[in-house]
Short mmCIF file of C-alpha atoms in Angstrom, two decimals:
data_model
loop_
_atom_site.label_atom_id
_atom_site.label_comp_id
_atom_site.label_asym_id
_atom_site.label_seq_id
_atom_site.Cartn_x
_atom_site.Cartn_y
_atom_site.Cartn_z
CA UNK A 1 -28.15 -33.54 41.26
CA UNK A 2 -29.11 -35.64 38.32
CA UNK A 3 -31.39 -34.41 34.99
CA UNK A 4 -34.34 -36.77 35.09
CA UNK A 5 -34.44 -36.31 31.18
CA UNK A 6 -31.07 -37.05 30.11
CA UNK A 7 -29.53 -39.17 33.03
CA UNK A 8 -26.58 -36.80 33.41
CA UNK A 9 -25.08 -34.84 36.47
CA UNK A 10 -24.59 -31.15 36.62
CA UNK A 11 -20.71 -31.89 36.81
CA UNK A 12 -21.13 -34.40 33.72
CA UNK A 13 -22.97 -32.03 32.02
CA UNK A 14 -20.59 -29.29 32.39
CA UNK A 15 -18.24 -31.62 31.64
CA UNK A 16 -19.59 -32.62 28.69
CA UNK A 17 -19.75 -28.61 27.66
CA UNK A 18 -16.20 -28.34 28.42
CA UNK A 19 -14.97 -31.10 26.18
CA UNK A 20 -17.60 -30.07 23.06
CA UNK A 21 -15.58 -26.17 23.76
CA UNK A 22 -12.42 -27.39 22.86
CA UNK A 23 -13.21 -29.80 20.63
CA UNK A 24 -14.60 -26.53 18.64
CA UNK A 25 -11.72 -24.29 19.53
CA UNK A 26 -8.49 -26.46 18.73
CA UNK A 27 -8.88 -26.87 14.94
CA UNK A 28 -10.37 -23.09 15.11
CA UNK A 29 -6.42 -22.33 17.32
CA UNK A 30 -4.82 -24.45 14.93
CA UNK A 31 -5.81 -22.75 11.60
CA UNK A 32 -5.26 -20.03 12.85
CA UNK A 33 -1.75 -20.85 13.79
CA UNK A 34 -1.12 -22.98 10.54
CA UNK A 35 -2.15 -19.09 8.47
CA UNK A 36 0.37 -17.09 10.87
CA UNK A 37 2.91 -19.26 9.93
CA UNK A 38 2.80 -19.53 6.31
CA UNK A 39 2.81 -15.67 6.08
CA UNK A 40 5.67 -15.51 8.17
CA UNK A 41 7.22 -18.45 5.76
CA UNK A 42 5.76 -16.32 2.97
CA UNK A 43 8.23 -13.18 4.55
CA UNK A 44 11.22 -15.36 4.77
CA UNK A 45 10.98 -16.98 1.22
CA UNK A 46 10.90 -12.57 0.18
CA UNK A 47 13.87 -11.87 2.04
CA UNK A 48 15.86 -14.65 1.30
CA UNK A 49 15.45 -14.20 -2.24
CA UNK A 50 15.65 -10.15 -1.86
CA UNK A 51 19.29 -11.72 -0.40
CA UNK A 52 20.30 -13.85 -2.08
CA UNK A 53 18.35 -14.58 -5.12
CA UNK A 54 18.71 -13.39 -8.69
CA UNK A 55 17.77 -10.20 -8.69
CA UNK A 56 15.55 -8.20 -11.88
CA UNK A 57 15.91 -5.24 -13.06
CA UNK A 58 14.96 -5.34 -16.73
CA UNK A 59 13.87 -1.76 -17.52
CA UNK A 60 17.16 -0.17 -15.94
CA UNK A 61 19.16 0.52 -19.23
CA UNK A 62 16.89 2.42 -20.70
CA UNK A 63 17.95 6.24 -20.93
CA UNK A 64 17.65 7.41 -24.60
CA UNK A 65 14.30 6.69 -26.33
CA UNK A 66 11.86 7.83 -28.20
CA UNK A 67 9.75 9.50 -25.42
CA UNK A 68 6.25 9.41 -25.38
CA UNK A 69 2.91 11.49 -24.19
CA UNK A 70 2.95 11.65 -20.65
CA UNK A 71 0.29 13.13 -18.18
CA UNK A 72 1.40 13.39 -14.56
CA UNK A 73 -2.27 13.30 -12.29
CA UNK A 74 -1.71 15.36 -9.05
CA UNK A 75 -4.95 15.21 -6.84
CA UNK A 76 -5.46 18.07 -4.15
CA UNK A 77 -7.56 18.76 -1.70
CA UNK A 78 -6.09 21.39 0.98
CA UNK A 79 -2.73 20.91 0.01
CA UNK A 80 -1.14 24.51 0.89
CA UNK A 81 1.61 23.51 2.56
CA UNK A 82 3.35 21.36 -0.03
CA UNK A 83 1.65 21.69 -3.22
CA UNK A 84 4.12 24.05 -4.28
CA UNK A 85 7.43 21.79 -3.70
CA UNK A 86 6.37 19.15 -6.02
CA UNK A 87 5.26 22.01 -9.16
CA UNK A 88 8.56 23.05 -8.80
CA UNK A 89 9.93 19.82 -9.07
CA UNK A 90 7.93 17.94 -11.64
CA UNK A 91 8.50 21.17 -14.11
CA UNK A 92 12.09 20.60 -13.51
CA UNK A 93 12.14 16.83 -14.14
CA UNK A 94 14.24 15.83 -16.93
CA UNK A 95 11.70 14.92 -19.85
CA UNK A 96 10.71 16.70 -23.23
CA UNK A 97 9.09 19.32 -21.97
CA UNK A 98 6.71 18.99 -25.14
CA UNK A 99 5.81 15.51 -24.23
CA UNK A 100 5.05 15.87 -20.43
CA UNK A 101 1.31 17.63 -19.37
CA UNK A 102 0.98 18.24 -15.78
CA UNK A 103 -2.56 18.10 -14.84
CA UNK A 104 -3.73 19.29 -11.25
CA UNK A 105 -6.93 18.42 -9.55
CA UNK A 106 -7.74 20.94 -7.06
CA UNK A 107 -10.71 18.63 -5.12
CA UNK A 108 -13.02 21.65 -3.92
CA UNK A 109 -10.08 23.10 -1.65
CA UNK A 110 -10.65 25.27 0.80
CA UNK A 111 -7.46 26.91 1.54
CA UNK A 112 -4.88 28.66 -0.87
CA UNK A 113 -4.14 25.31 -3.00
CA UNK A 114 -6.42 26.46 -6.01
CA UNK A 115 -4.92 30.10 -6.14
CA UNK A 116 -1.21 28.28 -6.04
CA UNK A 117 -2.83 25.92 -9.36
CA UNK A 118 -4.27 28.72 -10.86
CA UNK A 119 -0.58 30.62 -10.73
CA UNK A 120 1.54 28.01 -11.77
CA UNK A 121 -0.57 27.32 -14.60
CA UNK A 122 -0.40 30.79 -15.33
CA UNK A 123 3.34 30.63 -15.47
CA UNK A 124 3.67 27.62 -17.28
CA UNK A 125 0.74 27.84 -19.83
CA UNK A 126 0.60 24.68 -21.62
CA UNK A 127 2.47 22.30 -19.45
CA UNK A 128 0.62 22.67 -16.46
CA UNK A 129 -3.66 22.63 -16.44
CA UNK A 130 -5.66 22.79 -13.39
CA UNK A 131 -9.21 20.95 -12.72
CA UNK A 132 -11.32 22.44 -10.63
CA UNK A 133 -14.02 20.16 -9.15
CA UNK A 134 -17.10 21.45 -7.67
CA UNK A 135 -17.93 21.09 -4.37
CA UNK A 136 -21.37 19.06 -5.79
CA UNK A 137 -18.69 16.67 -7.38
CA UNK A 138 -18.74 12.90 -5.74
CA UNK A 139 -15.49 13.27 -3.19
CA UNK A 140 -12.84 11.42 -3.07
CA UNK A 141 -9.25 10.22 -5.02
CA UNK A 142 -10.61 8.15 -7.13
CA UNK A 143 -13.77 9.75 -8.25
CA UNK A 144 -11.54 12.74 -8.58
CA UNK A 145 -9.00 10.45 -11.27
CA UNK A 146 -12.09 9.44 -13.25
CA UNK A 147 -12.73 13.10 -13.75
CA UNK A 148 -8.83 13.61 -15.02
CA UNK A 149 -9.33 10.38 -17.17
CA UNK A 150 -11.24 12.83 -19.93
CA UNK A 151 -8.10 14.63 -19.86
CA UNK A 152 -5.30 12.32 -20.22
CA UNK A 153 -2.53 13.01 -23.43
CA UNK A 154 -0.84 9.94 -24.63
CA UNK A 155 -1.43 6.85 -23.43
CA UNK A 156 0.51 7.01 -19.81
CA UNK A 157 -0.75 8.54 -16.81
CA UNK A 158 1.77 8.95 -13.51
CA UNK A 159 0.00 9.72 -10.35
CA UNK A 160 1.48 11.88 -7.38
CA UNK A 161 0.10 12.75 -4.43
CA UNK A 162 0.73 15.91 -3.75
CA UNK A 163 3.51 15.57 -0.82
CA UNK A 164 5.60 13.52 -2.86
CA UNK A 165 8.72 14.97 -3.99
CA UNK A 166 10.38 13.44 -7.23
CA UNK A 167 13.94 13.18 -8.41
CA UNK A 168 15.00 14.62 -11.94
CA UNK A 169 15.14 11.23 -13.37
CA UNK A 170 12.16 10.03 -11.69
CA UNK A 171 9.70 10.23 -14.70
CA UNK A 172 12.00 9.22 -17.34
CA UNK A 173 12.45 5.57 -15.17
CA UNK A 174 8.41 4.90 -14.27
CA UNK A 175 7.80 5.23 -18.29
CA UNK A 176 10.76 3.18 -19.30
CA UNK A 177 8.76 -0.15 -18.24
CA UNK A 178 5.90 0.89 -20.56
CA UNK A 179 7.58 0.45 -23.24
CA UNK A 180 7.45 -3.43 -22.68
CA UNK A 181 3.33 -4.09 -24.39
CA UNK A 182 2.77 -6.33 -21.47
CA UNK A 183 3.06 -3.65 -18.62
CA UNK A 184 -0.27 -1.88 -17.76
CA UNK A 185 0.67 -0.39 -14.49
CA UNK A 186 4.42 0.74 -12.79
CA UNK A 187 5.19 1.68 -9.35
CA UNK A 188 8.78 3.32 -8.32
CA UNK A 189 9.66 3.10 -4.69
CA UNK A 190 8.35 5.73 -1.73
CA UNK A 191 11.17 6.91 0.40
CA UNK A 192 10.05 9.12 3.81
CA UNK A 193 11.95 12.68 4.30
CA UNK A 194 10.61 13.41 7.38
CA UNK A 195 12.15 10.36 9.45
CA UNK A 196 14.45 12.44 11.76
CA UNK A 197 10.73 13.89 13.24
CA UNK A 198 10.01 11.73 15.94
CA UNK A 199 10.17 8.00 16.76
CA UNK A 200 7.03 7.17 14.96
CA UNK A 201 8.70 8.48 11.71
CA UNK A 202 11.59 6.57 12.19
CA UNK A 203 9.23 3.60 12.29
CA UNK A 204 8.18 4.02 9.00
CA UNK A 205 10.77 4.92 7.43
CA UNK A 206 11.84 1.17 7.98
CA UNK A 207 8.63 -0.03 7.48
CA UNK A 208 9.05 1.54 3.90
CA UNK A 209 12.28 0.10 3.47
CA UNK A 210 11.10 -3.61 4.05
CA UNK A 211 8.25 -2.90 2.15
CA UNK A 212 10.10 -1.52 -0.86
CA UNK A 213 13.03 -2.55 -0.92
CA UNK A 214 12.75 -6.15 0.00
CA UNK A 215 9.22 -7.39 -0.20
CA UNK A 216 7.92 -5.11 -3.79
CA UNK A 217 11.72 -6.18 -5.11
CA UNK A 218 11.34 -9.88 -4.17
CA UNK A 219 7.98 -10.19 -6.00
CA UNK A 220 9.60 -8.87 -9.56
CA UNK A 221 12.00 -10.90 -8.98
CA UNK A 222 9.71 -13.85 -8.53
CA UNK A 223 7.79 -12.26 -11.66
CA UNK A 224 4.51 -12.11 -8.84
CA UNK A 225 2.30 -8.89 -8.20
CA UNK A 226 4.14 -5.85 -7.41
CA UNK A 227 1.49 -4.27 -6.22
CA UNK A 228 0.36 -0.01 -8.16
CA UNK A 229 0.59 1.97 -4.45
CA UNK A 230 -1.38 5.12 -5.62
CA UNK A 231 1.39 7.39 -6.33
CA UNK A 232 4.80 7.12 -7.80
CA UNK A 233 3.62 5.21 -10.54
CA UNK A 234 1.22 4.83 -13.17
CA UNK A 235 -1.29 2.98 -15.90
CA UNK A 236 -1.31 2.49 -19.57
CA UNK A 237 -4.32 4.78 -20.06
CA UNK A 238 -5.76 2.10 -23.29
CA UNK A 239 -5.33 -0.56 -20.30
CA UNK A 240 -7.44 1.55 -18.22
CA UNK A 241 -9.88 2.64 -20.11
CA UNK A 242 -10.46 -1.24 -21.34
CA UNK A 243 -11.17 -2.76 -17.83
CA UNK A 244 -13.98 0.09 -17.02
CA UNK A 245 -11.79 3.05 -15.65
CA UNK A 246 -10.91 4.00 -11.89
CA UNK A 247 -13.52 2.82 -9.82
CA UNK A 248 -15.26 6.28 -7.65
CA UNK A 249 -16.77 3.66 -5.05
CA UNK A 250 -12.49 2.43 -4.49
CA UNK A 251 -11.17 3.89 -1.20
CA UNK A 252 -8.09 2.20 -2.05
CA UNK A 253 -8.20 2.52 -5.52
CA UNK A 254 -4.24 1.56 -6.09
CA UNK A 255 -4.91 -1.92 -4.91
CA UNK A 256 -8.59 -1.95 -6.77
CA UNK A 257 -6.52 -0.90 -9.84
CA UNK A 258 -3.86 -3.41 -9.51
CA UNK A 259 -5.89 -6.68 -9.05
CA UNK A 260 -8.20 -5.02 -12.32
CA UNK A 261 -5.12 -5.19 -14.21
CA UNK A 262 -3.81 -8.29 -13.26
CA UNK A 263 -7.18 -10.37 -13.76
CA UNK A 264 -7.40 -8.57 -16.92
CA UNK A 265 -3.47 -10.42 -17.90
CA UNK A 266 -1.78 -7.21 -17.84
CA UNK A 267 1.83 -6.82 -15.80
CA UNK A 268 2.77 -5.02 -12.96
CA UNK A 269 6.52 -3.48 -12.76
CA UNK A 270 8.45 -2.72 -9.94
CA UNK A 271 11.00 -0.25 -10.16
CA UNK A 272 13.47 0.16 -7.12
CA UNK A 273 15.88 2.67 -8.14
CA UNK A 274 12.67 5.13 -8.82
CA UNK A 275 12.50 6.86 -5.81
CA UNK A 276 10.04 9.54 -4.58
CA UNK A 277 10.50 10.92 -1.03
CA UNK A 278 7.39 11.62 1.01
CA UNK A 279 6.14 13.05 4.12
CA UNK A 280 5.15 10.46 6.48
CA UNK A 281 2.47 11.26 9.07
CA UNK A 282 3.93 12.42 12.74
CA UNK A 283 1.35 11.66 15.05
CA UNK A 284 -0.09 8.04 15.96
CA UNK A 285 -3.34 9.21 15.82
CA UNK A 286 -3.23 10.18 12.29
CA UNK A 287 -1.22 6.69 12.12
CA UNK A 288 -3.49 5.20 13.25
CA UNK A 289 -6.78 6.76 11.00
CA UNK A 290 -4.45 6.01 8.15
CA UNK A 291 -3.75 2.59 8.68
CA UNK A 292 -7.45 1.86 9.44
CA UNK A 293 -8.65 3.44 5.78
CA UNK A 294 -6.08 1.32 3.89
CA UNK A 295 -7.26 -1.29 5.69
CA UNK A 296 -10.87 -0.57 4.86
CA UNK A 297 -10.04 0.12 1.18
CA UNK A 298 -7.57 -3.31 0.61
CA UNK A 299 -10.55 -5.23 2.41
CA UNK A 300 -12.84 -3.69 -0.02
CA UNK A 301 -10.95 -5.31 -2.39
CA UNK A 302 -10.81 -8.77 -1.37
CA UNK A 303 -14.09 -8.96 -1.06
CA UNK A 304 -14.64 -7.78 -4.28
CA UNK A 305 -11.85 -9.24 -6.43
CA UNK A 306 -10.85 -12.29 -5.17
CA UNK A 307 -13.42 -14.44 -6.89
CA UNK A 308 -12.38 -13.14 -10.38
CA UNK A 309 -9.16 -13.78 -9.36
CA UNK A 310 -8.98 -17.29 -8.89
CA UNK A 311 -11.51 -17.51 -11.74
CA UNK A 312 -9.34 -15.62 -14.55
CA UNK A 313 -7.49 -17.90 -16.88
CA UNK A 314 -5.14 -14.78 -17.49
CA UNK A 315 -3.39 -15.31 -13.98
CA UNK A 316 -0.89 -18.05 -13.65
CA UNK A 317 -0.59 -20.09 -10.38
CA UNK A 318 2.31 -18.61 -8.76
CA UNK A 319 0.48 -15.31 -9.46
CA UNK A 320 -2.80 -16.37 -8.08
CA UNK A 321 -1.46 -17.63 -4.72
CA UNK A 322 0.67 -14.16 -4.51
CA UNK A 323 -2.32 -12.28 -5.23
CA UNK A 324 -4.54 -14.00 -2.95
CA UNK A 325 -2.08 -14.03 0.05
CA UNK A 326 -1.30 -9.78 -0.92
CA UNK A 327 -5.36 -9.73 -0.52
CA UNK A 328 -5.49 -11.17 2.47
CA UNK A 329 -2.70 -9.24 4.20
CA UNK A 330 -4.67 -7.00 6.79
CA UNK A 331 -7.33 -9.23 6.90
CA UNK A 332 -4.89 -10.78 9.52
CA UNK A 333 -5.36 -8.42 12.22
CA UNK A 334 -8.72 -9.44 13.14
CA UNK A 335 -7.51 -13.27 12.46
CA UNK A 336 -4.87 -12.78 15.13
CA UNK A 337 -6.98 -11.05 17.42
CA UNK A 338 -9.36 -14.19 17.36
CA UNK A 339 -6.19 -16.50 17.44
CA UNK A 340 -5.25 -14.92 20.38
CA UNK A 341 -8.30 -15.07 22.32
CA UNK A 342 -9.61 -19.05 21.21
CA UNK A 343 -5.96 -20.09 22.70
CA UNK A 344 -6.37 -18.03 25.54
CA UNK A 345 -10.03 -19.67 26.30
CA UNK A 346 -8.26 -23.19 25.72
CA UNK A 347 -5.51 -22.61 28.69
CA UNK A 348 -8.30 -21.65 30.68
CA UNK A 349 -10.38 -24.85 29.75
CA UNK A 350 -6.83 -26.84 30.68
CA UNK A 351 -6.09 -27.59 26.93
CA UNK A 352 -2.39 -27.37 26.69
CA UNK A 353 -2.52 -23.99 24.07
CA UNK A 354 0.00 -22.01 26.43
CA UNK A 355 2.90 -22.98 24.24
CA UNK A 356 0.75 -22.67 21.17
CA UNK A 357 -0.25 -19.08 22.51
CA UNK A 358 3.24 -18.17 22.76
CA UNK A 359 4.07 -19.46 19.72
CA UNK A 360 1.42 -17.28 18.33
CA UNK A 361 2.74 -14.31 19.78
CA UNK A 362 6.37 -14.31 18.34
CA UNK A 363 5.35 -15.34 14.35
CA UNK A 364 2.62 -12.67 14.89
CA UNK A 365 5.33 -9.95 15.86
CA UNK A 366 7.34 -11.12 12.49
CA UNK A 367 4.05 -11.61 10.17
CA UNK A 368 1.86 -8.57 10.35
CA UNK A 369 2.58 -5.24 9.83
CA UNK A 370 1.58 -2.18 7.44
CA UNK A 371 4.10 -3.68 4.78
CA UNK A 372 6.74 -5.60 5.97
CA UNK A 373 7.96 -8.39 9.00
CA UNK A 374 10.99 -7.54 10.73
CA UNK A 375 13.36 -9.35 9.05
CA UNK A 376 12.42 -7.70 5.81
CA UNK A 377 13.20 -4.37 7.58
CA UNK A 378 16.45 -5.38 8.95
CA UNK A 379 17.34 -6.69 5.64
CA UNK A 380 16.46 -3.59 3.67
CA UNK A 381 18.15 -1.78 6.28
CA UNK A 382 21.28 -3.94 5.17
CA UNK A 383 20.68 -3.32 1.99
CA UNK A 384 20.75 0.49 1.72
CA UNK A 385 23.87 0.73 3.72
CA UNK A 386 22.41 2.32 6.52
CA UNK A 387 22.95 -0.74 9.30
CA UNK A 388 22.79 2.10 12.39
CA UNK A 389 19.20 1.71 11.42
CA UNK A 390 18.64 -1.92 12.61
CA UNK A 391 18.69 -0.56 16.22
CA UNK A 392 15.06 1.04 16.11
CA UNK A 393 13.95 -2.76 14.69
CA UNK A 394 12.40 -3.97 18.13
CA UNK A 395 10.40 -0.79 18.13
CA UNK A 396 8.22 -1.78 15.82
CA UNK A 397 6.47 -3.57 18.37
CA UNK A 398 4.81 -0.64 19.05
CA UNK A 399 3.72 -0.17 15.66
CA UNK A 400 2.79 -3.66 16.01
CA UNK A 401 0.00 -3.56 18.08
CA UNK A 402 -1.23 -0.24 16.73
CA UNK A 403 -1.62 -1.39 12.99
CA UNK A 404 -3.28 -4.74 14.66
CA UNK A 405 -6.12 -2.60 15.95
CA UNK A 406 -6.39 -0.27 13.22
CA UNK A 407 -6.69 -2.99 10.18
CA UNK A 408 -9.40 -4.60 12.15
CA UNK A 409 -11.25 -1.47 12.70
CA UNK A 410 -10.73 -1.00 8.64
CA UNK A 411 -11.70 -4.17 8.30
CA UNK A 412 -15.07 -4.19 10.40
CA UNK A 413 -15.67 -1.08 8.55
CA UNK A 414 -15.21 -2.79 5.02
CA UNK A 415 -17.54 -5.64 6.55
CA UNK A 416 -20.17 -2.81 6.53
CA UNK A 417 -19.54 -0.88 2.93
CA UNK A 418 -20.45 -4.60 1.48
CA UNK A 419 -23.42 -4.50 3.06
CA UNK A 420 -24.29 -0.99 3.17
CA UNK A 421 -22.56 0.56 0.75
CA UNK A 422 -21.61 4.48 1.77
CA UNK A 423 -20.40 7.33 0.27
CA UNK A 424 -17.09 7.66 -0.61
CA UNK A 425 -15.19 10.59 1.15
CA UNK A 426 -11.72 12.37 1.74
CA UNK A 427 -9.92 11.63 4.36
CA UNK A 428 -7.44 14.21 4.66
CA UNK A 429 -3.61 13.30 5.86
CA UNK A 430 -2.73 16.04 7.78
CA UNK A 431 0.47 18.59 6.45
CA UNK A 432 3.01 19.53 8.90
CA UNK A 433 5.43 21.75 6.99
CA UNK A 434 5.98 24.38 4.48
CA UNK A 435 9.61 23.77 3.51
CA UNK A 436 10.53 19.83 2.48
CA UNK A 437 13.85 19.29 5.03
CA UNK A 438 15.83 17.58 4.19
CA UNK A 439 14.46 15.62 1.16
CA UNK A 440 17.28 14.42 -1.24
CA UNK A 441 17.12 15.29 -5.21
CA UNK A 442 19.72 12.64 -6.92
CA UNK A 443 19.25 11.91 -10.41
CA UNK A 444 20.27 8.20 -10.20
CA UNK A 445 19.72 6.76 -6.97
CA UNK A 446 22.23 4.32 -5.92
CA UNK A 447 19.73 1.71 -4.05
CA UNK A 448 19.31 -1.32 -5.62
#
């Protein structure tokens, strides 16, 4: 049959549907394929130099100084089963004890976390203070570190969350970079004690190691954006208080803080002998909640700060592409998700995308992940002196898939806090011990 209005066949118009499809898809596949690949170039170029490369570490030396005011910022909500662990450890850190003020949010609790505040602040009356919020208060981390903000001795502030256990020396090395003016933010490097739980553990354990190790490392070295994780490290409080404060609307308000500071020209420093051994989560379904509200936080971000950020004269070039590629990071997931499917609708059209598809496949498996490729991980593996390790690489396949569908659910979600903005709430990380196995207490850690 033939359309009396146009001249055309059925066939020729289908025809002519199927030829406008993929000439719509390819440069869509393309793109798409051209982006996977420079972040997988983007992991090399880390690892290599995290290899090979010259590698900084310019706040190491310093042991004696002239210490100044510190306040560590521990924010709790329900934190029974651990709470304890770090008190004891943070009181035992080696600092002047005259110098250091550990100040303890208790975020409306509802188990025995405020009565374990209460007591160690009873025991140790002027080091440690306890703020209690109200249950009324706006929820949340960071609304509960503008509340601490008021607070605040000296001009340093060190956040911990509250499963984190620190080394004796731990403190001493996240102020040392402070005392370079430039620095407004530091962050030391997060080390699981929990990985011997289960396989999922294991998983990130390496997934911390390439993170840490080789891809925070590489970006000192490269003088880029280490990027403020939250905990383990900290913010020059004049620094904060001059670009506006923690932002209460942040779910991610370590990344939110970082990109502040950098737009602002302050510095972030790494520093990879500061370690700080956490719990990791056990179960993928808490996995997978987790990765999904980072995701939703970091893409809060992006859409927020990446404008000022190629707009601030404060940034320099190498830092701007750094910082917009470290934005754009779990934006992937839905990115490959759509890559996927356009080159699977152009093999069934009869475009040649099969080898393209497959293409996209492997780089994927090597570009995206919660902080690290593969090759990072099996370098920082290297690196630590722990090789065995290496073996559990191809596992993180599984991971794989699971932070691919949880950073697009975070990001969909961020998609609808810009344009209906919601309130800000907890979301709790679930505890699973009393007693910290296993967790390791040096004084000088030995990776580097």
């Amino acid at each position: 049959m033939t359309d009396v209005h146009t001249g055309l066949s059925f066939t020729g118009q289908a025809a002519a549907a199927h030829a406008s499809l993929i000439a719509v898809l390819q440069p869509i596949a393309y793109a798409i394929v051209a982006l996977v690949v420079f972040y997988t170039a983007r992991h090399l170029f880390f690892t290599m130099n995290r290899l090979f490369g010259r590698q900084r570490h310019p706040y190491l030396d310093i042991t004696q100084a002239s210490w100044p005011l510190v306040t560590v910022i521990i924010p709790a909500h329900n934190e029974q089963p651990v709470i304890a662990h770090i008190l004891e450890r943070m009181i035992a850190v080696d600092y002047p004890p005259d110098r250091l003020k550990i100040l303890c949010i208790d975020d409306w609790s509802t188990d025995a976390t405020p009565a374990i505040l209460d007591d160690f602040a009873d025991r140790h009356p002027g080091r440690v203070q306890v703020l209690h919020r109200p249950p009324d208060a706006q929820p949340g981390k960071a609304a509960a570190l503008v509340d601490a903000t008021a607070y605040l001795m000296g001009d340093i502030a060190l956040v911990f969350d509250a499963d984190y256990l620190p080394g004796a020396g731990l403190v001493k090395q996240l102020v040392a970079p402070f005392f370079d003016p430039e620095v407004g933010g530091v962050m030391g490097r997060v080390v699981p004690y929990n990985s011997g739980s289960n396989l999922l553990t294991h998983l990130l354990e390496l997934e911390r190691a390439g993170g840490y190790q080789v891809d925070q490392q590489a970006r000192a070295n490269l003088r880029l954006i280490p990027q403020f994780g939250g905990t383990v490290g900290g913010v020059r409080a004049s620094a904060l208080r001059a670009i506006g404060g923690w932002d209460p609307r942040a779910l991610a308000e370590d990344t939110d803080i970082t990109y502040r500071l950098v737009i602002a020209g302050w510095k972030i420093a790494y520093q990879n002998r500061s370690e700080c051994y956490e719990e990791v989560v056990e179960s993928w379904a808490a996995r997978y909640r987790q990765l999904r509200r980072w995701s939703r936080g970091h893409n809060q971000v992006l859409f927020r700060q990446l404008l000022p950020l190629l707009r601030s004269s404060r940034v320099t070039r190498r830092e701007r592409l750094d910082g917009v590629s470290l934005l754009g990071i779990y934006a992937m997931a839905p990115v490959l998700l759509i890559g996927w499917l356009v080159l699977y609708l152009l093999w069934l059209c009869g475009d040649n995308g099969g080898g393209l598809l497959l293409m996209l496949a492997v780089v994927s498996y090597g570009t995206f992940g919660n902080a690290a490729a593969f090759y990072e991980i099996a370098s920082a593996s290297r690196l630590d002196g722990e090789r065995d390790k290496v073996k559990g690489v191809p596992l993180i396949l599984v991971g794989f898939f699971v932070s691919t569908f949880a950073a697009t659910a975070g990001f969909l979600a961020a998609i609808g806090d810009t344009l209906r903005p919601r309130r800000i709430q907890w979301h709790k990380t679930p505890r699973y011990r009393d007693q910290a196995r296993g967790a390791p207490d040096p004084a000088t850690p030995t990776r580097l």
